[in-house]
């Protein structure tokens, strides 16, 4: 099995006067700047393989095409349906599993493959060999897998997947399982914004923003290794004091431990209060 790489981008808030950022007007009439963090991540170990920063300088597929790896398996969402991007990806001897829309791309069905019991159990309702049509469409045979599933809102959802994994030895439900691994990059982005506190950027340059990303990730991971606990806002404040030379490592760890005890005691009090309300 090739290394599985999830590719996606997430938007981060930055200062409004960053000229190359994307800009939009908020409800209060103020201008907000945003940049996109483009990441290619190994889904097995959450290790970023390629990171870049974009503003208003092009589409997401174009940003990723410049930094594609070779001989890996990419897992991608619908916004990467771009024939030029797919051509670049295939030219580097990569495989891909890409979610597509119900109305795009246009395809010609060449063969319908039989479904196994495992496919049916996984919700697969169609497994087809297709060719793509349209201006700039990559040549060759591809695979379109249709899966019926229940989304997080409890509603039925149809997922269409396009892949170049046309070997029938690779079962359709396996392609579905590969696509589900893409969720790891969404979890990473949530972790990045929530626990690494990278929800607002201070630098105004691409290099500075990239540097801030790496510092945040390395700092949070080191604190986790040191404390063995999920990083909190108090731990990040202690890290800042330590970096400025305002306390020692032992003092910082003592603050983190004290805050952790206080949070545990607060949660215990809340649980007792809720229990008393239920008795009444």
PDB file of C-alpha atoms in Angstrom:
ATOM      1  CA  UNK A   1       0.000   0.000   0.000  1.00  0.00           C
ATOM      2  CA  UNK A   2       1.283   3.437  -0.907  1.00  0.00           C
ATOM      3  CA  UNK A   3       1.608   6.241   1.597  1.00  0.00           C
ATOM      4  CA  UNK A   4      -1.842   7.852   1.909  1.00  0.00           C
ATOM      5  CA  UNK A   5      -1.766  11.651   1.790  1.00  0.00           C
ATOM      6  CA  UNK A   6      -4.791  13.791   2.579  1.00  0.00           C
ATOM      7  CA  UNK A   7      -4.718  17.147   0.832  1.00  0.00           C
ATOM      8  CA  UNK A   8      -6.845  20.075   1.942  1.00  0.00           C
ATOM      9  CA  UNK A   9      -6.763  23.706   2.952  1.00  0.00           C
ATOM     10  CA  UNK A  10      -8.128  25.680   5.886  1.00  0.00           C
ATOM     11  CA  UNK A  11      -8.675  29.409   6.253  1.00  0.00           C
ATOM     12  CA  UNK A  12      -7.059  31.369   9.063  1.00  0.00           C
ATOM     13  CA  UNK A  13      -7.815  34.936  10.117  1.00  0.00           C
ATOM     14  CA  UNK A  14      -5.084  37.504   9.715  1.00  0.00           C
ATOM     15  CA  UNK A  15      -4.718  41.262   9.872  1.00  0.00           C
ATOM     16  CA  UNK A  16      -6.978  43.203   7.505  1.00  0.00           C
ATOM     17  CA  UNK A  17      -4.074  45.186   6.029  1.00  0.00           C
ATOM     18  CA  UNK A  18      -2.301  42.105   4.606  1.00  0.00           C
ATOM     19  CA  UNK A  19      -2.423  43.085   0.930  1.00  0.00           C
ATOM     20  CA  UNK A  20      -2.121  39.572  -0.518  1.00  0.00           C
ATOM     21  CA  UNK A  21      -4.766  37.997   1.749  1.00  0.00           C
ATOM     22  CA  UNK A  22      -8.360  37.260   0.863  1.00  0.00           C
ATOM     23  CA  UNK A  23     -10.682  39.971   2.166  1.00  0.00           C
ATOM     24  CA  UNK A  24     -14.360  39.970   3.041  1.00  0.00           C
ATOM     25  CA  UNK A  25     -16.679  42.273   4.947  1.00  0.00           C
ATOM     26  CA  UNK A  26     -18.119  41.019   8.232  1.00  0.00           C
ATOM     27  CA  UNK A  27     -21.626  41.697   9.520  1.00  0.00           C
ATOM     28  CA  UNK A  28     -20.343  44.631  11.564  1.00  0.00           C
ATOM     29  CA  UNK A  29     -18.970  46.268   8.409  1.00  0.00           C
ATOM     30  CA  UNK A  30     -15.318  45.666   9.284  1.00  0.00           C
ATOM     31  CA  UNK A  31     -12.922  44.053   6.834  1.00  0.00           C
ATOM     32  CA  UNK A  32     -11.454  40.662   7.717  1.00  0.00           C
ATOM     33  CA  UNK A  33      -8.366  39.210   6.065  1.00  0.00           C
ATOM     34  CA  UNK A  34      -7.868  35.479   5.635  1.00  0.00           C
ATOM     35  CA  UNK A  35      -5.134  33.253   4.258  1.00  0.00           C
ATOM     36  CA  UNK A  36      -5.357  29.594   3.312  1.00  0.00           C
ATOM     37  CA  UNK A  37      -3.036  27.033   4.846  1.00  0.00           C
ATOM     38  CA  UNK A  38      -2.469  24.347   2.181  1.00  0.00           C
ATOM     39  CA  UNK A  39      -1.482  21.042   3.735  1.00  0.00           C
ATOM     40  CA  UNK A  40      -0.543  17.588   2.511  1.00  0.00           C
ATOM     41  CA  UNK A  41      -0.644  15.272   5.535  1.00  0.00           C
ATOM     42  CA  UNK A  42       0.171  11.607   6.114  1.00  0.00           C
ATOM     43  CA  UNK A  43      -3.101  10.235   7.499  1.00  0.00           C
ATOM     44  CA  UNK A  44      -1.337   7.499   9.474  1.00  0.00           C
ATOM     45  CA  UNK A  45       0.804   9.736  11.680  1.00  0.00           C
ATOM     46  CA  UNK A  46      -0.608  13.276  11.226  1.00  0.00           C
ATOM     47  CA  UNK A  47       2.807  14.354   9.916  1.00  0.00           C
ATOM     48  CA  UNK A  48       2.599  17.330   7.494  1.00  0.00           C
ATOM     49  CA  UNK A  49       4.505  16.483   4.306  1.00  0.00           C
ATOM     50  CA  UNK A  50       4.067  19.797   2.471  1.00  0.00           C
ATOM     51  CA  UNK A  51       2.780  23.123   3.820  1.00  0.00           C
ATOM     52  CA  UNK A  52       2.250  26.367   1.911  1.00  0.00           C
ATOM     53  CA  UNK A  53       0.291  29.581   2.424  1.00  0.00           C
ATOM     54  CA  UNK A  54      -1.996  31.221  -0.158  1.00  0.00           C
ATOM     55  CA  UNK A  55      -4.024  34.399  -0.304  1.00  0.00           C
ATOM     56  CA  UNK A  56      -5.856  35.815  -3.306  1.00  0.00           C
ATOM     57  CA  UNK A  57      -3.323  34.354  -5.725  1.00  0.00           C
ATOM     58  CA  UNK A  58      -5.207  31.424  -7.200  1.00  0.00           C
ATOM     59  CA  UNK A  59      -7.387  28.374  -6.697  1.00  0.00           C
ATOM     60  CA  UNK A  60      -6.798  25.581  -4.228  1.00  0.00           C
ATOM     61  CA  UNK A  61      -5.970  22.953  -6.898  1.00  0.00           C
ATOM     62  CA  UNK A  62      -3.438  25.329  -8.492  1.00  0.00           C
ATOM     63  CA  UNK A  63      -1.759  25.924  -5.128  1.00  0.00           C
ATOM     64  CA  UNK A  64      -1.387  22.188  -4.521  1.00  0.00           C
ATOM     65  CA  UNK A  65      -0.288  21.329  -8.076  1.00  0.00           C
ATOM     66  CA  UNK A  66       2.985  23.214  -7.572  1.00  0.00           C
ATOM     67  CA  UNK A  67       4.008  21.031  -4.615  1.00  0.00           C
ATOM     68  CA  UNK A  68       2.674  17.575  -5.444  1.00  0.00           C
ATOM     69  CA  UNK A  69       4.550  14.565  -4.115  1.00  0.00           C
ATOM     70  CA  UNK A  70       5.292  11.494  -6.245  1.00  0.00           C
ATOM     71  CA  UNK A  71       4.230   7.851  -5.958  1.00  0.00           C
ATOM     72  CA  UNK A  72       1.684   8.356  -3.165  1.00  0.00           C
ATOM     73  CA  UNK A  73      -2.086   7.922  -2.881  1.00  0.00           C
ATOM     74  CA  UNK A  74      -3.933  11.220  -2.530  1.00  0.00           C
ATOM     75  CA  UNK A  75      -7.300  11.455  -0.769  1.00  0.00           C
ATOM     76  CA  UNK A  76      -9.132  14.631  -1.770  1.00  0.00           C
ATOM     77  CA  UNK A  77     -12.466  16.379  -1.415  1.00  0.00           C
ATOM     78  CA  UNK A  78     -14.759  17.823  -4.101  1.00  0.00           C
ATOM     79  CA  UNK A  79     -13.004  21.184  -4.456  1.00  0.00           C
ATOM     80  CA  UNK A  80     -10.045  19.396  -6.091  1.00  0.00           C
ATOM     81  CA  UNK A  81     -12.042  18.348  -9.140  1.00  0.00           C
ATOM     82  CA  UNK A  82      -9.900  20.147 -11.691  1.00  0.00           C
ATOM     83  CA  UNK A  83      -8.686  18.364 -14.829  1.00  0.00           C
ATOM     84  CA  UNK A  84      -5.408  20.274 -14.922  1.00  0.00           C
ATOM     85  CA  UNK A  85      -4.704  19.316 -11.318  1.00  0.00           C
ATOM     86  CA  UNK A  86      -5.571  15.650 -11.925  1.00  0.00           C
ATOM     87  CA  UNK A  87      -3.284  15.587 -14.971  1.00  0.00           C
ATOM     88  CA  UNK A  88      -0.379  16.935 -12.884  1.00  0.00           C
ATOM     89  CA  UNK A  89      -1.130  14.404 -10.170  1.00  0.00           C
ATOM     90  CA  UNK A  90      -1.105  11.463 -12.585  1.00  0.00           C
ATOM     91  CA  UNK A  91       2.056  12.672 -14.328  1.00  0.00           C
ATOM     92  CA  UNK A  92       3.873  12.217 -11.014  1.00  0.00           C
ATOM     93  CA  UNK A  93       2.831   8.558 -10.855  1.00  0.00           C
ATOM     94  CA  UNK A  94       0.311   9.113  -8.072  1.00  0.00           C
ATOM     95  CA  UNK A  95      -2.983   7.406  -7.314  1.00  0.00           C
ATOM     96  CA  UNK A  96      -6.027   9.257  -6.031  1.00  0.00           C
ATOM     97  CA  UNK A  97      -9.437   8.873  -4.445  1.00  0.00           C
ATOM     98  CA  UNK A  98     -11.476  12.016  -5.030  1.00  0.00           C
ATOM     99  CA  UNK A  99     -15.016  12.827  -3.991  1.00  0.00           C
ATOM    100  CA  UNK A 100     -17.025  14.263  -6.874  1.00  0.00           C
ATOM    101  CA  UNK A 101     -20.418  15.884  -7.369  1.00  0.00           C
ATOM    102  CA  UNK A 102     -23.455  14.167  -8.811  1.00  0.00           C
ATOM    103  CA  UNK A 103     -23.377  16.362 -11.917  1.00  0.00           C
ATOM    104  CA  UNK A 104     -19.626  16.602 -12.537  1.00  0.00           C
ATOM    105  CA  UNK A 105     -17.503  15.447 -14.155  1.00  0.00           C
ATOM    106  CA  UNK A 106     -19.325  14.066 -17.170  1.00  0.00           C
ATOM    107  CA  UNK A 107     -18.445  10.411 -17.676  1.00  0.00           C
ATOM    108  CA  UNK A 108     -19.088   7.538 -20.052  1.00  0.00           C
ATOM    109  CA  UNK A 109     -19.706   4.234 -18.289  1.00  0.00           C
ATOM    110  CA  UNK A 110     -17.534   1.542 -19.892  1.00  0.00           C
ATOM    111  CA  UNK A 111     -18.164  -1.346 -17.520  1.00  0.00           C
ATOM    112  CA  UNK A 112     -20.205  -2.122 -14.425  1.00  0.00           C
ATOM    113  CA  UNK A 113     -18.359  -4.278 -11.891  1.00  0.00           C
ATOM    114  CA  UNK A 114     -20.144  -6.812  -9.649  1.00  0.00           C
ATOM    115  CA  UNK A 115     -20.515  -5.993  -5.964  1.00  0.00           C
ATOM    116  CA  UNK A 116     -19.449  -8.347  -3.201  1.00  0.00           C
ATOM    117  CA  UNK A 117     -21.282  -8.937   0.073  1.00  0.00           C
ATOM    118  CA  UNK A 118     -18.679  -6.758   1.809  1.00  0.00           C
ATOM    119  CA  UNK A 119     -19.362  -3.973  -0.701  1.00  0.00           C
ATOM    120  CA  UNK A 120     -23.093  -4.136  -0.067  1.00  0.00           C
ATOM    121  CA  UNK A 121     -22.564  -4.166   3.700  1.00  0.00           C
ATOM    122  CA  UNK A 122     -20.435  -1.014   3.371  1.00  0.00           C
ATOM    123  CA  UNK A 123     -23.234   0.754   1.489  1.00  0.00           C
ATOM    124  CA  UNK A 124     -21.742   0.495  -2.010  1.00  0.00           C
ATOM    125  CA  UNK A 125     -24.529   0.595  -4.597  1.00  0.00           C
ATOM    126  CA  UNK A 126     -22.484   0.950  -7.819  1.00  0.00           C
ATOM    127  CA  UNK A 127     -18.942   0.232  -8.979  1.00  0.00           C
ATOM    128  CA  UNK A 128     -18.186   1.369 -12.531  1.00  0.00           C
ATOM    129  CA  UNK A 129     -15.274   1.766 -14.911  1.00  0.00           C
ATOM    130  CA  UNK A 130     -15.652   5.097 -16.699  1.00  0.00           C
ATOM    131  CA  UNK A 131     -13.905   7.522 -18.997  1.00  0.00           C
ATOM    132  CA  UNK A 132     -13.967  11.267 -18.422  1.00  0.00           C
ATOM    133  CA  UNK A 133     -15.226  13.802 -20.935  1.00  0.00           C
ATOM    134  CA  UNK A 134     -14.873  17.524 -21.194  1.00  0.00           C
ATOM    135  CA  UNK A 135     -12.158  19.998 -22.139  1.00  0.00           C
ATOM    136  CA  UNK A 136      -8.802  18.933 -20.742  1.00  0.00           C
ATOM    137  CA  UNK A 137     -10.111  15.674 -19.280  1.00  0.00           C
ATOM    138  CA  UNK A 138      -7.338  13.127 -18.533  1.00  0.00           C
ATOM    139  CA  UNK A 139      -7.342  10.172 -20.869  1.00  0.00           C
ATOM    140  CA  UNK A 140      -7.688   6.608 -19.705  1.00  0.00           C
ATOM    141  CA  UNK A 141      -9.993   4.485 -17.593  1.00  0.00           C
ATOM    142  CA  UNK A 142     -11.138   5.506 -14.137  1.00  0.00           C
ATOM    143  CA  UNK A 143     -13.378   4.100 -11.457  1.00  0.00           C
ATOM    144  CA  UNK A 144     -16.542   5.628 -10.046  1.00  0.00           C
ATOM    145  CA  UNK A 145     -17.842   4.175  -6.786  1.00  0.00           C
ATOM    146  CA  UNK A 146     -21.251   5.181  -5.405  1.00  0.00           C
ATOM    147  CA  UNK A 147     -21.902   4.755  -1.685  1.00  0.00           C
ATOM    148  CA  UNK A 148     -25.094   5.288   0.308  1.00  0.00           C
ATOM    149  CA  UNK A 149     -24.436   6.262   3.911  1.00  0.00           C
ATOM    150  CA  UNK A 150     -25.879   8.139   6.890  1.00  0.00           C
ATOM    151  CA  UNK A 151     -24.250  11.494   7.626  1.00  0.00           C
ATOM    152  CA  UNK A 152     -23.608  13.050  11.039  1.00  0.00           C
ATOM    153  CA  UNK A 153     -27.068  14.650  11.002  1.00  0.00           C
ATOM    154  CA  UNK A 154     -28.653  11.205  10.692  1.00  0.00           C
ATOM    155  CA  UNK A 155     -29.756  11.775   7.101  1.00  0.00           C
ATOM    156  CA  UNK A 156     -29.122   9.528   4.103  1.00  0.00           C
ATOM    157  CA  UNK A 157     -26.322  10.777   1.867  1.00  0.00           C
ATOM    158  CA  UNK A 158     -24.897   9.632  -1.455  1.00  0.00           C
ATOM    159  CA  UNK A 159     -21.123   9.816  -1.882  1.00  0.00           C
ATOM    160  CA  UNK A 160     -19.563   9.560  -5.353  1.00  0.00           C
ATOM    161  CA  UNK A 161     -15.864   8.728  -5.512  1.00  0.00           C
ATOM    162  CA  UNK A 162     -13.571   8.923  -8.538  1.00  0.00           C
ATOM    163  CA  UNK A 163     -10.281   7.036  -8.572  1.00  0.00           C
ATOM    164  CA  UNK A 164      -7.631   5.676 -10.883  1.00  0.00           C
ATOM    165  CA  UNK A 165      -7.523   2.448  -8.825  1.00  0.00           C
ATOM    166  CA  UNK A 166      -9.195   0.354 -11.518  1.00  0.00           C
ATOM    167  CA  UNK A 167      -7.717  -3.026 -10.495  1.00  0.00           C
ATOM    168  CA  UNK A 168     -10.762  -5.201  -9.617  1.00  0.00           C
ATOM    169  CA  UNK A 169      -8.647  -6.830  -6.895  1.00  0.00           C
ATOM    170  CA  UNK A 170      -9.136  -3.559  -4.983  1.00  0.00           C
ATOM    171  CA  UNK A 171     -12.692  -3.892  -3.727  1.00  0.00           C
ATOM    172  CA  UNK A 172     -15.085  -0.974  -3.973  1.00  0.00           C
ATOM    173  CA  UNK A 173     -15.578  -0.840  -0.197  1.00  0.00           C
ATOM    174  CA  UNK A 174     -11.803  -0.503   0.215  1.00  0.00           C
ATOM    175  CA  UNK A 175     -11.899   2.652  -1.913  1.00  0.00           C
ATOM    176  CA  UNK A 176     -14.619   3.925   0.407  1.00  0.00           C
ATOM    177  CA  UNK A 177     -12.466   3.145   3.439  1.00  0.00           C
ATOM    178  CA  UNK A 178      -9.540   5.015   1.887  1.00  0.00           C
ATOM    179  CA  UNK A 179     -11.709   8.082   1.366  1.00  0.00           C
ATOM    180  CA  UNK A 180     -12.835   8.033   5.004  1.00  0.00           C
ATOM    181  CA  UNK A 181      -9.198   8.497   6.002  1.00  0.00           C
ATOM    182  CA  UNK A 182      -9.459  12.034   4.615  1.00  0.00           C
ATOM    183  CA  UNK A 183     -11.322  12.939   7.804  1.00  0.00           C
ATOM    184  CA  UNK A 184      -7.976  12.829   9.632  1.00  0.00           C
ATOM    185  CA  UNK A 185      -6.923  16.126   8.083  1.00  0.00           C
ATOM    186  CA  UNK A 186     -10.170  17.744   9.270  1.00  0.00           C
ATOM    187  CA  UNK A 187      -9.390  16.523  12.792  1.00  0.00           C
ATOM    188  CA  UNK A 188      -5.886  17.949  12.455  1.00  0.00           C
ATOM    189  CA  UNK A 189      -7.254  21.355  11.432  1.00  0.00           C
ATOM    190  CA  UNK A 190      -9.643  21.320  14.395  1.00  0.00           C
ATOM    191  CA  UNK A 191      -6.762  20.467  16.712  1.00  0.00           C
ATOM    192  CA  UNK A 192      -4.634  23.168  15.124  1.00  0.00           C
ATOM    193  CA  UNK A 193      -7.205  25.907  15.661  1.00  0.00           C
ATOM    194  CA  UNK A 194      -8.525  24.748  19.037  1.00  0.00           C
ATOM    195  CA  UNK A 195      -5.512  23.463  20.938  1.00  0.00           C
ATOM    196  CA  UNK A 196      -2.572  25.024  19.109  1.00  0.00           C
ATOM    197  CA  UNK A 197      -4.569  28.290  19.126  1.00  0.00           C
ATOM    198  CA  UNK A 198      -3.691  29.010  15.513  1.00  0.00           C
ATOM    199  CA  UNK A 199      -7.054  30.637  14.885  1.00  0.00           C
ATOM    200  CA  UNK A 200      -5.592  34.118  14.343  1.00  0.00           C
ATOM    201  CA  UNK A 201      -2.314  35.035  12.667  1.00  0.00           C
ATOM    202  CA  UNK A 202       0.036  37.838  13.641  1.00  0.00           C
ATOM    203  CA  UNK A 203       2.566  37.888  10.802  1.00  0.00           C
ATOM    204  CA  UNK A 204       1.943  39.662   7.492  1.00  0.00           C
ATOM    205  CA  UNK A 205       4.344  37.622   5.323  1.00  0.00           C
ATOM    206  CA  UNK A 206       4.011  34.125   3.890  1.00  0.00           C
ATOM    207  CA  UNK A 207       7.241  32.984   5.509  1.00  0.00           C
ATOM    208  CA  UNK A 208       6.191  34.459   8.830  1.00  0.00           C
ATOM    209  CA  UNK A 209       2.810  32.712   8.776  1.00  0.00           C
ATOM    210  CA  UNK A 210       4.426  29.401   7.812  1.00  0.00           C
ATOM    211  CA  UNK A 211       6.938  29.877  10.630  1.00  0.00           C
ATOM    212  CA  UNK A 212       4.122  30.594  13.105  1.00  0.00           C
ATOM    213  CA  UNK A 213       2.402  27.371  12.031  1.00  0.00           C
ATOM    214  CA  UNK A 214       5.485  25.243  12.638  1.00  0.00           C
ATOM    215  CA  UNK A 215       6.252  26.944  15.967  1.00  0.00           C
ATOM    216  CA  UNK A 216       2.676  26.347  17.151  1.00  0.00           C
ATOM    217  CA  UNK A 217       2.689  22.682  16.171  1.00  0.00           C
ATOM    218  CA  UNK A 218       6.150  21.964  17.617  1.00  0.00           C
ATOM    219  CA  UNK A 219       5.409  23.874  20.832  1.00  0.00           C
ATOM    220  CA  UNK A 220       2.108  22.101  21.461  1.00  0.00           C
ATOM    221  CA  UNK A 221       3.584  18.661  20.762  1.00  0.00           C
ATOM    222  CA  UNK A 222       6.523  19.312  23.093  1.00  0.00           C
ATOM    223  CA  UNK A 223       4.164  20.417  25.844  1.00  0.00           C
ATOM    224  CA  UNK A 224       2.079  17.298  25.366  1.00  0.00           C
ATOM    225  CA  UNK A 225       5.189  15.113  25.575  1.00  0.00           C
ATOM    226  CA  UNK A 226       6.276  16.925  28.730  1.00  0.00           C
ATOM    227  CA  UNK A 227       2.912  16.918  30.519  1.00  0.00           C
ATOM    228  CA  UNK A 228       1.118  13.956  28.985  1.00  0.00           C
ATOM    229  CA  UNK A 229      -2.045  16.062  28.901  1.00  0.00           C
ATOM    230  CA  UNK A 230      -4.073  17.854  26.258  1.00  0.00           C
ATOM    231  CA  UNK A 231      -2.802  21.392  25.905  1.00  0.00           C
ATOM    232  CA  UNK A 232      -5.010  24.134  27.364  1.00  0.00           C
ATOM    233  CA  UNK A 233      -5.009  27.914  27.051  1.00  0.00           C
ATOM    234  CA  UNK A 234      -3.321  28.051  30.469  1.00  0.00           C
ATOM    235  CA  UNK A 235      -0.544  25.772  29.238  1.00  0.00           C
ATOM    236  CA  UNK A 236      -0.014  28.017  26.215  1.00  0.00           C
ATOM    237  CA  UNK A 237       0.183  31.074  28.485  1.00  0.00           C
ATOM    238  CA  UNK A 238       2.772  29.277  30.611  1.00  0.00           C
ATOM    239  CA  UNK A 239       4.725  28.398  27.456  1.00  0.00           C
ATOM    240  CA  UNK A 240       4.738  32.076  26.502  1.00  0.00           C
ATOM    241  CA  UNK A 241       6.118  33.075  29.899  1.00  0.00           C
ATOM    242  CA  UNK A 242       8.759  30.360  29.645  1.00  0.00           C
ATOM    243  CA  UNK A 243       9.782  31.525  26.136  1.00  0.00           C
ATOM    244  CA  UNK A 244      10.145  35.112  27.443  1.00  0.00           C
ATOM    245  CA  UNK A 245      12.357  33.968  30.315  1.00  0.00           C
ATOM    246  CA  UNK A 246       9.785  34.926  32.964  1.00  0.00           C
ATOM    247  CA  UNK A 247       9.693  31.495  34.592  1.00  0.00           C
ATOM    248  CA  UNK A 248      11.523  28.176  34.649  1.00  0.00           C
ATOM    249  CA  UNK A 249      10.242  24.914  33.171  1.00  0.00           C
ATOM    250  CA  UNK A 250       9.458  23.585  36.659  1.00  0.00           C
ATOM    251  CA  UNK A 251       7.472  26.730  37.483  1.00  0.00           C
ATOM    252  CA  UNK A 252       5.564  26.502  34.208  1.00  0.00           C
ATOM    253  CA  UNK A 253       4.717  22.833  34.818  1.00  0.00           C
ATOM    254  CA  UNK A 254       3.549  23.687  38.352  1.00  0.00           C
ATOM    255  CA  UNK A 255       1.153  26.299  36.950  1.00  0.00           C
ATOM    256  CA  UNK A 256      -0.193  23.812  34.418  1.00  0.00           C
ATOM    257  CA  UNK A 257      -0.691  21.160  37.112  1.00  0.00           C
ATOM    258  CA  UNK A 258      -2.479  23.627  39.414  1.00  0.00           C
ATOM    259  CA  UNK A 259      -4.806  24.802  36.655  1.00  0.00           C
ATOM    260  CA  UNK A 260      -5.530  21.201  35.735  1.00  0.00           C
ATOM    261  CA  UNK A 261      -6.512  20.408  39.336  1.00  0.00           C
ATOM    262  CA  UNK A 262      -8.730  23.499  39.446  1.00  0.00           C
ATOM    263  CA  UNK A 263     -10.512  22.446  36.246  1.00  0.00           C
ATOM    264  CA  UNK A 264     -11.069  18.943  37.586  1.00  0.00           C
ATOM    265  CA  UNK A 265     -12.502  20.316  40.837  1.00  0.00           C
ATOM    266  CA  UNK A 266     -14.758  22.695  38.883  1.00  0.00           C
ATOM    267  CA  UNK A 267     -16.072  19.862  36.714  1.00  0.00           C
ATOM    268  CA  UNK A 268     -16.720  17.755  39.819  1.00  0.00           C
ATOM    269  CA  UNK A 269     -18.708  20.606  41.423  1.00  0.00           C
ATOM    270  CA  UNK A 270     -20.768  21.028  38.253  1.00  0.00           C
ATOM    271  CA  UNK A 271     -21.514  17.301  38.133  1.00  0.00           C
ATOM    272  CA  UNK A 272     -22.659  17.322  41.777  1.00  0.00           C
ATOM    273  CA  UNK A 273     -24.867  20.335  41.098  1.00  0.00           C
ATOM    274  CA  UNK A 274     -26.484  18.635  38.100  1.00  0.00           C
ATOM    275  CA  UNK A 275     -27.024  15.471  40.169  1.00  0.00           C
ATOM    276  CA  UNK A 276     -28.781  17.479  42.920  1.00  0.00           C
ATOM    277  CA  UNK A 277     -31.066  19.111  40.340  1.00  0.00           C
ATOM    278  CA  UNK A 278     -32.100  15.706  39.023  1.00  0.00           C
ATOM    279  CA  UNK A 279     -33.022  14.570  42.554  1.00  0.00           C
ATOM    280  CA  UNK A 280     -35.234  17.618  43.003  1.00  0.00           C
TER     281      UNK A 280
END
